[in-house]
CSV table of C-alpha atoms in Angstrom, one decimal:
chain,number,residue,atom,x,y,z
A,1,UNK,CA,75.4,105.5,-10.3
A,2,UNK,CA,75.9,109.1,-11.4
A,3,UNK,CA,79.1,110.3,-12.8
A,4,UNK,CA,81.2,112.7,-10.7
A,5,UNK,CA,82.4,114.4,-13.8
A,6,UNK,CA,80.3,116.5,-16.2
A,7,UNK,CA,80.2,115.5,-19.9
A,8,UNK,CA,81.9,118.8,-20.7
A,9,UNK,CA,84.9,117.9,-18.5
A,10,UNK,CA,85.3,114.5,-20.2
A,11,UNK,CA,85.0,116.0,-23.7
A,12,UNK,CA,87.5,118.8,-23.0
A,13,UNK,CA,90.4,116.4,-22.1
A,14,UNK,CA,93.4,116.9,-24.3
A,15,UNK,CA,93.6,113.2,-24.9
A,16,UNK,CA,91.7,110.1,-23.9
A,17,UNK,CA,92.7,108.1,-20.8
A,18,UNK,CA,94.1,104.7,-21.6
A,19,UNK,CA,92.5,101.8,-19.7
A,20,UNK,CA,93.3,98.1,-19.5
A,21,UNK,CA,90.5,95.7,-20.4
A,22,UNK,CA,91.0,92.1,-19.4
A,23,UNK,CA,88.7,89.7,-21.3
A,24,UNK,CA,89.3,86.0,-21.7
A,25,UNK,CA,86.6,85.8,-24.5
A,26,UNK,CA,87.3,88.2,-27.3
A,27,UNK,CA,86.6,88.1,-31.1
A,28,UNK,CA,87.2,86.2,-33.3
A,29,UNK,CA,86.1,83.6,-30.7
A,30,UNK,CA,82.3,83.1,-30.8
A,31,UNK,CA,81.1,83.2,-27.2
A,32,UNK,CA,78.3,84.9,-25.4
A,33,UNK,CA,80.6,87.4,-23.6
A,34,UNK,CA,82.2,88.7,-26.8
A,35,UNK,CA,79.5,91.0,-27.9
A,36,UNK,CA,79.5,92.9,-24.6
A,37,UNK,CA,83.2,93.5,-24.4
A,38,UNK,CA,83.5,94.3,-28.2
A,39,UNK,CA,80.7,96.8,-27.8
A,40,UNK,CA,82.5,98.7,-25.1
A,41,UNK,CA,85.9,98.6,-26.9
A,42,UNK,CA,84.4,100.0,-30.1
A,43,UNK,CA,82.5,102.8,-28.4
A,44,UNK,CA,84.7,103.9,-25.4
A,45,UNK,CA,86.9,106.3,-27.5
A,46,UNK,CA,83.7,108.4,-28.0
A,47,UNK,CA,83.5,108.9,-24.3
A,48,UNK,CA,87.1,109.8,-23.3
A,49,UNK,CA,88.8,106.4,-22.9
A,50,UNK,CA,91.2,104.3,-25.1
A,51,UNK,CA,90.9,100.6,-24.4
A,52,UNK,CA,93.9,98.3,-24.3
A,53,UNK,CA,92.6,94.7,-24.5
A,54,UNK,CA,94.5,91.8,-23.0
A,55,UNK,CA,92.9,88.4,-24.0
A,56,UNK,CA,94.0,84.8,-24.4
A,57,UNK,CA,96.3,83.7,-27.2
A,58,UNK,CA,94.5,82.2,-30.1
A,59,UNK,CA,96.6,80.0,-32.4
A,60,UNK,CA,94.1,80.2,-35.2
A,61,UNK,CA,94.1,84.0,-35.2
A,62,UNK,CA,97.1,85.9,-36.8
A,63,UNK,CA,98.3,88.5,-34.3
A,64,UNK,CA,98.4,91.1,-37.1
A,65,UNK,CA,94.7,91.0,-37.6
A,66,UNK,CA,93.9,92.0,-34.0
A,67,UNK,CA,94.8,95.6,-34.3
A,68,UNK,CA,97.4,97.6,-32.3
A,69,UNK,CA,95.2,97.8,-29.1
A,70,UNK,CA,94.7,94.0,-28.6
A,71,UNK,CA,97.4,92.0,-26.8
A,72,UNK,CA,97.3,88.2,-26.5
A,73,UNK,CA,98.7,86.2,-23.5
A,74,UNK,CA,99.6,82.6,-23.4
A,75,UNK,CA,97.5,80.2,-21.4
A,76,UNK,CA,98.9,77.0,-19.7
A,77,UNK,CA,96.4,74.2,-20.4
A,78,UNK,CA,96.0,71.5,-17.8
A,79,UNK,CA,94.1,69.0,-19.9
A,80,UNK,CA,95.3,65.9,-17.9
A,81,UNK,CA,93.2,66.9,-14.9
A,82,UNK,CA,90.0,65.7,-16.6
A,83,UNK,CA,91.6,62.2,-17.0
A,84,UNK,CA,92.0,61.9,-13.2
A,85,UNK,CA,88.3,62.5,-12.7
A,86,UNK,CA,87.4,60.2,-15.5
A,87,UNK,CA,89.4,57.3,-14.0
A,88,UNK,CA,87.7,57.8,-10.6
A,89,UNK,CA,84.3,57.8,-12.4
A,90,UNK,CA,85.1,54.6,-14.2
A,91,UNK,CA,86.1,53.0,-10.9
A,92,UNK,CA,82.7,53.9,-9.4
A,93,UNK,CA,80.9,52.5,-12.5
A,94,UNK,CA,82.6,49.1,-12.0
A,95,UNK,CA,80.7,48.8,-8.8
A,96,UNK,CA,77.5,49.9,-10.4
A,97,UNK,CA,77.6,53.5,-9.1
A,98,UNK,CA,77.1,56.4,-11.5
A,99,UNK,CA,78.7,59.4,-9.9
A,100,UNK,CA,79.7,62.7,-11.5
A,101,UNK,CA,83.1,62.9,-9.8
A,102,UNK,CA,84.9,66.2,-10.3
A,103,UNK,CA,87.1,66.6,-7.2
A,104,UNK,CA,90.4,67.0,-9.1
A,105,UNK,CA,88.8,69.4,-11.6
A,106,UNK,CA,87.4,71.6,-8.8
A,107,UNK,CA,90.6,71.6,-6.6
A,108,UNK,CA,93.3,71.7,-9.3
A,109,UNK,CA,91.5,74.0,-11.8
A,110,UNK,CA,90.2,76.5,-9.3
A,111,UNK,CA,88.4,78.9,-9.6
A,112,UNK,CA,87.8,77.5,-13.2
A,113,UNK,CA,89.6,75.9,-16.1
A,114,UNK,CA,91.0,79.2,-17.3
A,115,UNK,CA,93.3,79.5,-14.3
A,116,UNK,CA,96.3,78.8,-16.6
A,117,UNK,CA,95.6,82.2,-18.2
A,118,UNK,CA,96.3,84.2,-15.0
A,119,UNK,CA,100.2,84.3,-15.1
A,120,UNK,CA,100.3,85.2,-18.8
A,121,UNK,CA,97.6,87.9,-18.4
A,122,UNK,CA,99.5,89.5,-15.5
A,123,UNK,CA,102.8,89.5,-17.4
A,124,UNK,CA,101.2,90.9,-20.5
A,125,UNK,CA,99.3,93.5,-18.5
A,126,UNK,CA,102.6,94.7,-17.0
A,127,UNK,CA,104.2,94.8,-20.5
A,128,UNK,CA,101.4,97.0,-21.7
A,129,UNK,CA,101.7,99.3,-18.8
A,130,UNK,CA,105.4,99.9,-19.5
A,131,UNK,CA,104.5,101.1,-23.0
A,132,UNK,CA,101.1,102.7,-22.5
A,133,UNK,CA,100.6,103.7,-18.8
A,134,UNK,CA,96.9,103.0,-18.3
A,135,UNK,CA,95.0,104.6,-15.5
A,136,UNK,CA,92.3,102.0,-14.7
A,137,UNK,CA,91.8,98.2,-14.9
A,138,UNK,CA,88.5,96.7,-16.1
A,139,UNK,CA,87.9,93.0,-16.1
A,140,UNK,CA,84.9,91.1,-17.5
A,141,UNK,CA,84.0,87.7,-16.1
A,142,UNK,CA,83.4,84.8,-16.7
A,143,UNK,CA,85.7,83.0,-16.5
A,144,UNK,CA,86.3,84.2,-13.0
A,145,UNK,CA,90.0,83.4,-13.1
A,146,UNK,CA,90.5,86.6,-15.1
A,147,UNK,CA,89.5,88.6,-12.1
A,148,UNK,CA,92.5,87.2,-10.2
A,149,UNK,CA,94.8,88.5,-12.8
A,150,UNK,CA,93.1,91.9,-12.5
A,151,UNK,CA,93.5,92.0,-8.7
A,152,UNK,CA,97.2,91.1,-9.1
A,153,UNK,CA,97.7,94.0,-11.5
A,154,UNK,CA,95.8,96.4,-9.3
A,155,UNK,CA,98.1,95.5,-6.3
A,156,UNK,CA,101.3,95.8,-8.4
A,157,UNK,CA,100.3,99.1,-10.0
A,158,UNK,CA,98.0,100.6,-7.3
A,159,UNK,CA,95.3,101.4,-9.9
A,160,UNK,CA,91.5,101.4,-9.5
A,161,UNK,CA,89.7,98.2,-10.5
A,162,UNK,CA,86.2,97.8,-12.1
A,163,UNK,CA,84.9,94.2,-12.2
A,164,UNK,CA,82.1,93.3,-14.6
A,165,UNK,CA,80.1,90.1,-13.7
A,166,UNK,CA,78.2,88.9,-16.7
A,167,UNK,CA,76.9,86.1,-14.4
A,168,UNK,CA,77.0,85.7,-10.6
A,169,UNK,CA,80.0,83.7,-9.4
A,170,UNK,CA,79.7,82.3,-5.9
A,171,UNK,CA,75.9,82.9,-6.0
A,172,UNK,CA,75.3,81.3,-9.3
A,173,UNK,CA,72.5,78.9,-8.5
A,174,UNK,CA,72.2,77.3,-12.0
A,175,UNK,CA,74.4,74.4,-10.8
A,176,UNK,CA,74.1,72.4,-7.7
A,177,UNK,CA,77.6,72.1,-6.1
A,178,UNK,CA,79.0,70.5,-3.0
A,179,UNK,CA,79.2,72.7,0.2
A,180,UNK,CA,83.0,72.6,0.2
A,181,UNK,CA,83.1,74.0,-3.4
A,182,UNK,CA,80.5,76.7,-2.6
A,183,UNK,CA,82.7,77.8,0.4
A,184,UNK,CA,85.8,77.9,-1.9
A,185,UNK,CA,84.0,80.0,-4.4
A,186,UNK,CA,82.6,82.4,-1.8
A,187,UNK,CA,86.1,83.0,-0.3
A,188,UNK,CA,87.8,83.7,-3.6
A,189,UNK,CA,84.9,86.0,-4.7
A,190,UNK,CA,85.2,87.9,-1.4
A,191,UNK,CA,88.9,88.3,-2.0
A,192,UNK,CA,88.3,89.8,-5.4
A,193,UNK,CA,85.6,92.1,-4.4
A,194,UNK,CA,87.6,93.3,-1.4
A,195,UNK,CA,90.0,94.8,-4.0
A,196,UNK,CA,87.3,96.1,-6.3
A,197,UNK,CA,86.4,99.8,-6.6
A,198,UNK,CA,83.1,99.2,-8.4
A,199,UNK,CA,81.2,96.0,-9.3
A,200,UNK,CA,79.1,96.0,-12.4
A,201,UNK,CA,76.3,93.4,-13.0
A,202,UNK,CA,74.0,93.1,-16.0
A,203,UNK,CA,70.6,92.7,-14.4
A,204,UNK,CA,68.7,94.4,-11.6
A,205,UNK,CA,68.2,91.0,-10.0
A,206,UNK,CA,71.9,90.6,-10.0
A,207,UNK,CA,72.4,94.0,-8.4
A,208,UNK,CA,69.9,93.2,-5.6
A,209,UNK,CA,71.6,89.8,-5.0
A,210,UNK,CA,75.1,91.3,-4.6
A,211,UNK,CA,73.9,94.3,-2.6
A,212,UNK,CA,72.4,91.8,-0.1
A,213,UNK,CA,75.8,90.2,0.4
A,214,UNK,CA,78.1,93.2,-0.1
A,215,UNK,CA,76.1,96.2,1.1
A,216,UNK,CA,79.1,98.5,1.5
A,217,UNK,CA,80.3,98.2,-2.2
A,218,UNK,CA,79.7,100.4,-5.1
A,219,UNK,CA,77.5,98.2,-7.3
A,220,UNK,CA,75.6,99.2,-10.4
A,221,UNK,CA,73.8,97.6,-13.4
A,222,UNK,CA,74.8,97.9,-17.0
A,223,UNK,CA,72.6,95.6,-19.0
A,224,UNK,CA,73.5,93.8,-22.2
A,225,UNK,CA,72.0,95.2,-25.4
A,226,UNK,CA,72.4,95.3,-29.2
A,227,UNK,CA,74.9,96.8,-31.6
A,228,UNK,CA,73.4,96.7,-35.1
A,229,UNK,CA,70.1,98.1,-36.3
A,230,UNK,CA,68.4,95.6,-38.6
A,231,UNK,CA,66.7,96.6,-41.8
A,232,UNK,CA,63.1,96.5,-41.0
A,233,UNK,CA,61.2,94.5,-43.6
A,234,UNK,CA,58.2,92.2,-43.8
A,235,UNK,CA,59.4,88.6,-44.4
A,236,UNK,CA,57.3,86.2,-46.4
A,237,UNK,CA,58.6,82.7,-46.3
A,238,UNK,CA,57.0,79.5,-47.8
A,239,UNK,CA,56.8,78.2,-44.3
A,240,UNK,CA,56.6,80.1,-41.0
A,241,UNK,CA,60.1,80.0,-39.7
A,242,UNK,CA,60.6,79.9,-35.9
A,243,UNK,CA,64.3,80.4,-35.1
A,244,UNK,CA,66.4,79.8,-32.0
A,245,UNK,CA,69.8,81.4,-32.1
A,246,UNK,CA,72.6,80.3,-29.8
A,247,UNK,CA,73.3,77.1,-27.8
A,248,UNK,CA,70.7,74.9,-26.2
A,249,UNK,CA,73.4,73.6,-23.8
A,250,UNK,CA,72.7,69.9,-24.5
A,251,UNK,CA,69.0,70.5,-24.5
A,252,UNK,CA,69.1,71.9,-21.0
A,253,UNK,CA,67.3,74.8,-22.7
A,254,UNK,CA,64.6,72.4,-23.8
A,255,UNK,CA,62.4,73.1,-26.9
A,256,UNK,CA,60.2,70.0,-25.9
A,257,UNK,CA,57.0,72.0,-25.2
A,258,UNK,CA,57.4,73.9,-28.5
A,259,UNK,CA,58.0,70.5,-30.3
A,260,UNK,CA,54.9,69.1,-28.7
A,261,UNK,CA,52.9,72.1,-29.9
A,262,UNK,CA,54.3,71.7,-33.4
A,263,UNK,CA,53.3,68.0,-33.4
A,264,UNK,CA,49.7,69.1,-32.9
A,265,UNK,CA,50.0,71.3,-36.0
A,266,UNK,CA,51.8,68.8,-38.4
A,267,UNK,CA,49.6,69.9,-41.3
A,268,UNK,CA,50.7,73.5,-40.9
A,269,UNK,CA,53.6,75.0,-42.8
A,270,UNK,CA,56.0,75.5,-39.9
A,271,UNK,CA,59.8,75.2,-39.7
A,272,UNK,CA,61.9,75.3,-36.5
A,273,UNK,CA,65.4,76.4,-37.3
A,274,UNK,CA,68.2,75.9,-34.7
A,275,UNK,CA,71.2,78.2,-35.4
A,276,UNK,CA,74.4,77.7,-33.5
A,277,UNK,CA,73.7,74.4,-31.9
A,278,UNK,CA,74.5,71.1,-33.6
A,279,UNK,CA,73.7,68.9,-30.6
A,280,UNK,CA,72.6,65.6,-32.0
A,281,UNK,CA,69.8,65.1,-29.4
A,282,UNK,CA,67.6,67.8,-31.0
A,283,UNK,CA,66.7,65.5,-34.0
A,284,UNK,CA,66.2,62.6,-31.6
A,285,UNK,CA,63.7,64.7,-29.7
A,286,UNK,CA,62.0,65.8,-32.9
A,287,UNK,CA,61.7,62.1,-33.9
A,288,UNK,CA,59.9,61.4,-30.7
A,289,UNK,CA,57.2,63.8,-31.8
A,290,UNK,CA,57.3,62.8,-35.5
A,291,UNK,CA,58.3,66.2,-36.7
A,292,UNK,CA,61.8,65.6,-38.2
A,293,UNK,CA,60.6,67.3,-41.5
A,294,UNK,CA,59.8,70.5,-39.5
A,295,UNK,CA,63.3,70.9,-38.1
A,296,UNK,CA,66.4,72.4,-39.6
A,297,UNK,CA,69.8,72.6,-37.8
A,298,UNK,CA,72.4,75.2,-38.8
A,299,UNK,CA,75.8,75.0,-37.2
A,300,UNK,CA,77.8,77.8,-35.5
A,301,UNK,CA,78.0,80.9,-37.8
A,302,UNK,CA,79.6,84.3,-37.4
A,303,UNK,CA,77.6,86.9,-35.4
A,304,UNK,CA,76.6,88.8,-38.5
A,305,UNK,CA,75.1,85.7,-40.1
A,306,UNK,CA,73.3,84.8,-36.9
A,307,UNK,CA,71.7,88.3,-37.0
A,308,UNK,CA,70.8,87.8,-40.7
A,309,UNK,CA,69.0,84.5,-39.7
A,310,UNK,CA,67.1,86.4,-37.0
A,311,UNK,CA,66.0,89.0,-39.6
A,312,UNK,CA,64.9,86.3,-42.1
A,313,UNK,CA,62.7,84.6,-39.5
A,314,UNK,CA,59.0,85.1,-38.9
A,315,UNK,CA,59.0,84.2,-35.2
A,316,UNK,CA,61.8,83.7,-32.6
A,317,UNK,CA,62.0,81.2,-29.8
A,318,UNK,CA,63.7,81.6,-26.4
A,319,UNK,CA,64.0,79.0,-23.6
A,320,UNK,CA,65.7,79.5,-20.2
A,321,UNK,CA,66.3,77.5,-17.1
A,322,UNK,CA,65.3,78.6,-13.7
A,323,UNK,CA,67.8,78.1,-10.9
A,324,UNK,CA,67.9,74.5,-9.8
A,325,UNK,CA,66.2,75.2,-6.5
A,326,UNK,CA,64.1,78.2,-7.4
A,327,UNK,CA,61.3,79.1,-9.8
A,328,UNK,CA,62.7,82.4,-10.9
A,329,UNK,CA,65.8,83.7,-12.7
A,330,UNK,CA,67.9,86.9,-12.5
A,331,UNK,CA,69.6,86.1,-15.8
A,332,UNK,CA,68.8,87.7,-19.2
A,333,UNK,CA,69.9,85.8,-22.3
A,334,UNK,CA,72.0,87.9,-24.6
A,335,UNK,CA,69.9,87.0,-27.5
A,336,UNK,CA,66.8,88.6,-25.8
A,337,UNK,CA,68.1,92.1,-26.8
A,338,UNK,CA,68.9,91.1,-30.4
A,339,UNK,CA,65.4,89.5,-30.6
A,340,UNK,CA,63.7,92.6,-29.2
A,341,UNK,CA,65.6,95.0,-31.5
A,342,UNK,CA,63.9,93.4,-34.6
A,343,UNK,CA,60.4,93.8,-33.1
A,344,UNK,CA,59.5,90.3,-34.2
A,345,UNK,CA,57.2,88.2,-32.1
A,346,UNK,CA,59.0,85.9,-29.6
A,347,UNK,CA,57.6,82.7,-28.0
A,348,UNK,CA,59.5,82.9,-24.7
A,349,UNK,CA,59.4,79.8,-22.5
A,350,UNK,CA,60.9,81.3,-19.3
A,351,UNK,CA,60.8,81.2,-15.5
A,352,UNK,CA,59.6,84.3,-13.8
A,353,UNK,CA,62.4,86.9,-13.4
A,354,UNK,CA,64.3,89.6,-15.2
A,355,UNK,CA,64.1,88.0,-18.6
A,356,UNK,CA,60.4,87.6,-18.5
A,357,UNK,CA,60.0,91.2,-17.2
A,358,UNK,CA,62.1,92.5,-20.1
A,359,UNK,CA,59.8,91.0,-22.7
A,360,UNK,CA,56.7,92.1,-20.9
A,361,UNK,CA,58.0,95.7,-20.8
A,362,UNK,CA,59.3,96.1,-24.3
A,363,UNK,CA,57.4,93.7,-26.5
A,364,UNK,CA,53.7,93.9,-27.1
A,365,UNK,CA,53.6,91.1,-29.7
A,366,UNK,CA,55.5,88.4,-27.8
A,367,UNK,CA,54.2,85.4,-25.8
A,368,UNK,CA,55.8,85.2,-22.3
A,369,UNK,CA,55.0,81.8,-20.8
A,370,UNK,CA,56.3,81.2,-17.3
A,371,UNK,CA,54.2,78.4,-15.9
A,372,UNK,CA,54.2,74.6,-16.6
A,373,UNK,CA,51.0,74.6,-18.6
A,374,UNK,CA,52.0,73.0,-22.0
A,375,UNK,CA,48.8,74.2,-23.7
A,376,UNK,CA,49.9,77.8,-23.4
A,377,UNK,CA,52.7,77.3,-25.9
A,378,UNK,CA,50.3,75.5,-28.2
A,379,UNK,CA,47.9,78.4,-28.0
A,380,UNK,CA,50.7,80.9,-28.7
A,381,UNK,CA,51.9,78.9,-31.7
A,382,UNK,CA,48.4,78.6,-33.1
A,383,UNK,CA,47.8,82.3,-32.6
A,384,UNK,CA,51.0,83.4,-34.3
A,385,UNK,CA,50.4,81.0,-37.1
A,386,UNK,CA,47.0,82.4,-37.8
A,387,UNK,CA,48.5,85.9,-38.0
A,388,UNK,CA,51.2,84.7,-40.3
A,389,UNK,CA,48.7,82.8,-42.6
A,390,UNK,CA,46.6,86.0,-42.9
A,391,UNK,CA,49.5,88.2,-43.6
A,392,UNK,CA,49.1,90.1,-40.3
A,393,UNK,CA,52.4,89.1,-38.6
A,394,UNK,CA,54.4,92.3,-38.7
A,395,UNK,CA,57.3,93.6,-36.5
A,396,UNK,CA,56.5,96.0,-33.7
A,397,UNK,CA,59.6,97.8,-32.7
A,398,UNK,CA,59.6,99.6,-29.4
A,399,UNK,CA,61.4,103.0,-29.6
A,400,UNK,CA,62.0,103.1,-25.9
A,401,UNK,CA,63.9,99.8,-26.1
A,402,UNK,CA,66.0,101.1,-29.0
A,403,UNK,CA,67.0,104.3,-27.0
A,404,UNK,CA,67.8,102.5,-23.8
A,405,UNK,CA,69.7,99.4,-25.0
A,406,UNK,CA,71.8,100.5,-28.0
A,407,UNK,CA,75.5,100.0,-27.8
A,408,UNK,CA,76.5,103.7,-27.5
A,409,UNK,CA,74.0,104.3,-24.7
A,410,UNK,CA,75.3,101.4,-22.7
A,411,UNK,CA,79.0,102.3,-23.3
A,412,UNK,CA,78.3,105.8,-22.0
A,413,UNK,CA,77.1,104.2,-18.8
A,414,UNK,CA,80.4,102.4,-18.5
A,415,UNK,CA,82.3,105.6,-19.1
A,416,UNK,CA,80.4,107.2,-16.3
A,417,UNK,CA,81.4,104.4,-14.0
A,418,UNK,CA,85.0,105.0,-15.0
A,419,UNK,CA,84.6,108.8,-14.4
A,420,UNK,CA,83.1,108.1,-10.9
A,421,UNK,CA,85.9,105.7,-9.9
A,422,UNK,CA,88.7,107.9,-11.2
A,423,UNK,CA,87.3,111.0,-9.6
A,424,UNK,CA,87.0,109.2,-6.3
A,425,UNK,CA,90.6,108.0,-6.5
A,426,UNK,CA,92.0,111.4,-7.5
A,427,UNK,CA,90.1,113.6,-5.0
């Protein structure tokens, strides 16, 4: 999407345009969506926009430390709903039936368990408008409930709305759901997008998916990226450290094939370091392969410390699930961009799709393995270990990647979307 305003016009404004940015996940919370919204908030003033952030109230975070442009809204928590589903599940189990019953959860906490944030977000958004009349509403999802708050504010204030899907909503195929729930999700998504002036997605695959279902919408891609340039240095550890940063989601992102390869190389000096995931099953899986002494688990750490762990590693590991009924994926893990920024080799155990293509395009020293052959990860591990042992394992940073995916370049794309929408509204 091209901006309808020239850069000179934007830069010659007497003052920046205030905009409201609705984001359920926002620092100091550690969540995958935080990096994207914080990147935009920090850089938008450079491109003619002053962000006013409305996010959820955080009891652990003193309001004074947020800064004057961050406003926190109260959320009603409906924690008793889970008990209803648990009681039904127990009833089934008494008859020997294991059933993942979630009817009350899906009906009463719809479209998701952040629905209690919607009233507070709308009220806070109206309060902010009275003191700082913003000219545009931006919302980042998930959780998708936040988009309902954005639509409510749009209708009350008659302002343009930009919706940013970090993941597909109704067409998210990672989870198999009942037909009635899919229908509900599709209807509420259609309602939100009916009131949306521009939809942003973060992969080309996501753009193609939504254009197939909403071919009359303004839809564009702004990818994720990185925010901090690491200090390039050659690491020399006593053991070759392979790090995975982020959650393994209860081992749904499964390192089993890597562990099997490590078991074949027990005599080698290799350490697998899991950063940000304390799931107890990872050591149980390591025990099955007899490699407990080759595994180190680090709990959740601040983002800067996670980046330091990446920089201190020799090799990085990435695992990703395909959709439950497909062999490909349109998702790209946030960590992929921070991995690629370092230029370090990555063993990527992935389905075909956007994430695999990203590594093929921008990393000449990574190992992209998209089929089920377990020997390929073993060969990759053996090859990278031989390079490490001989001192030939060095970062290979791709300048084209740095230019395209840095935080300021991505925020400029967002500012151009805002320019386009505001120019269309004001014509």
